Amino acid sequence: MKENKITQVHGVNPQEFKDSIVSDIKAEFVKLSKNFQPILPPKYLTRKEVAKILKISLVTLSDWNKKGILKPYRLGNLIRYKQSELDQALISINKKK
């Protein structure tokens, strides 16, 4: 058997009740929007850009790829590196020193 539930609100007309709900929802959206960070796509760098940032030669860069210090990504015939992973590699290299 289906049970009917009734909620009664005293001392508030329907428009005031609606306005109260709308204002509460707007306040929640404002709080959520302050903490919202859009997801940014990863930024990819070329071999030359990475070598320039790290101030190393392309030969050293290839050596670091083989040693697993950096992780290259192949996009067709192109080799690219994620900016975020490059930053993490720099941090880990500096910790080893």
Coordinates of C-alpha atoms in Angstrom, one line a residue:
M1 CA 0.0 0.0 0.0
K2 CA 1.3 3.4 -1.0
E3 CA 1.8 5.7 2.0
N4 CA 1.2 9.4 1.6
K5 CA 3.4 11.8 3.5
I6 CA 2.3 15.3 4.2
T7 CA 4.6 18.1 5.2
Q8 CA 3.0 21.2 6.7
V9 CA 4.6 24.6 7.0
H10 CA 3.0 27.1 9.2
G11 CA 3.4 30.9 9.0
V12 CA 4.9 30.9 5.5
N13 CA 3.1 31.4 2.2
P14 CA 4.0 29.3 -0.8
Q15 CA 6.0 32.1 -2.5
E16 CA 8.1 32.7 0.7
F17 CA 8.8 29.0 0.9
K18 CA 9.9 28.9 -2.7
D19 CA 12.1 31.9 -2.3
S20 CA 13.7 30.4 0.8
I21 CA 14.5 27.2 -1.1
V22 CA 15.9 29.1 -4.1
S23 CA 18.1 31.3 -1.9
D24 CA 19.5 28.2 -0.1
I25 CA 20.3 26.5 -3.4
K26 CA 22.0 29.6 -4.8
A27 CA 24.1 29.8 -1.6
E28 CA 25.2 26.2 -2.0
F29 CA 26.1 26.8 -5.7
V30 CA 28.2 29.8 -4.7
K31 CA 30.1 27.7 -2.1
L32 CA 30.7 24.9 -4.7
S33 CA 31.9 27.3 -7.4
K34 CA 34.6 28.7 -5.1
N35 CA 36.1 25.3 -4.7
F36 CA 35.6 24.2 -8.3
Q37 CA 38.7 23.8 -10.4
P38 CA 38.2 22.9 -14.0
I39 CA 40.3 19.9 -15.2
L40 CA 43.0 21.2 -17.5
P41 CA 44.3 19.0 -20.3
P42 CA 47.9 17.9 -19.9
K43 CA 50.5 20.1 -21.6
Y44 CA 53.0 18.2 -23.7
L45 CA 56.5 19.4 -24.4
T46 CA 58.9 18.6 -27.3
R47 CA 62.3 17.0 -26.8
K48 CA 64.0 20.3 -27.6
E49 CA 61.8 22.2 -25.1
V50 CA 62.5 19.6 -22.3
A51 CA 66.3 19.7 -23.1
K52 CA 66.2 23.5 -22.9
I53 CA 64.3 23.5 -19.6
L54 CA 66.6 21.0 -18.1
K55 CA 69.7 22.5 -19.7
I56 CA 70.9 19.1 -21.0
S57 CA 71.7 17.8 -24.5
L58 CA 69.3 15.6 -26.5
V59 CA 71.7 12.7 -26.0
T60 CA 71.4 13.1 -22.2
L61 CA 67.6 13.3 -22.6
S62 CA 67.6 10.0 -24.5
D63 CA 69.8 8.4 -21.8
W64 CA 67.4 9.6 -19.1
N65 CA 64.5 8.0 -21.1
K66 CA 66.3 4.7 -21.1
K67 CA 67.1 5.0 -17.4
G68 CA 63.4 5.7 -16.6
I69 CA 64.1 9.2 -15.2
L70 CA 61.7 10.7 -17.7
K71 CA 58.7 9.1 -19.4
P72 CA 58.3 9.9 -23.1
Y73 CA 55.0 9.6 -24.9
R74 CA 54.8 8.7 -28.6
L75 CA 52.2 10.5 -30.6
G76 CA 52.8 9.0 -34.1
N77 CA 56.4 9.8 -35.0
L78 CA 56.6 12.5 -32.4
I79 CA 58.0 12.2 -28.9
R80 CA 56.4 14.4 -26.2
Y81 CA 56.7 14.8 -22.4
K82 CA 54.0 15.8 -20.0
Q83 CA 54.8 19.0 -18.2
S84 CA 53.4 17.7 -14.9
E85 CA 55.6 14.6 -15.1
L86 CA 58.7 16.7 -15.9
D87 CA 58.0 18.8 -12.8
Q88 CA 57.8 15.6 -10.7
A89 CA 61.0 14.3 -12.2
L90 CA 62.8 17.5 -11.3
I91 CA 61.6 17.3 -7.7
S92 CA 62.7 13.6 -7.4
I93 CA 66.1 14.4 -9.0
N94 CA 66.7 17.3 -6.5
K95 CA 65.8 15.1 -3.6
K96 CA 68.4 12.5 -4.5
K97 CA 71.2 15.1 -4.4

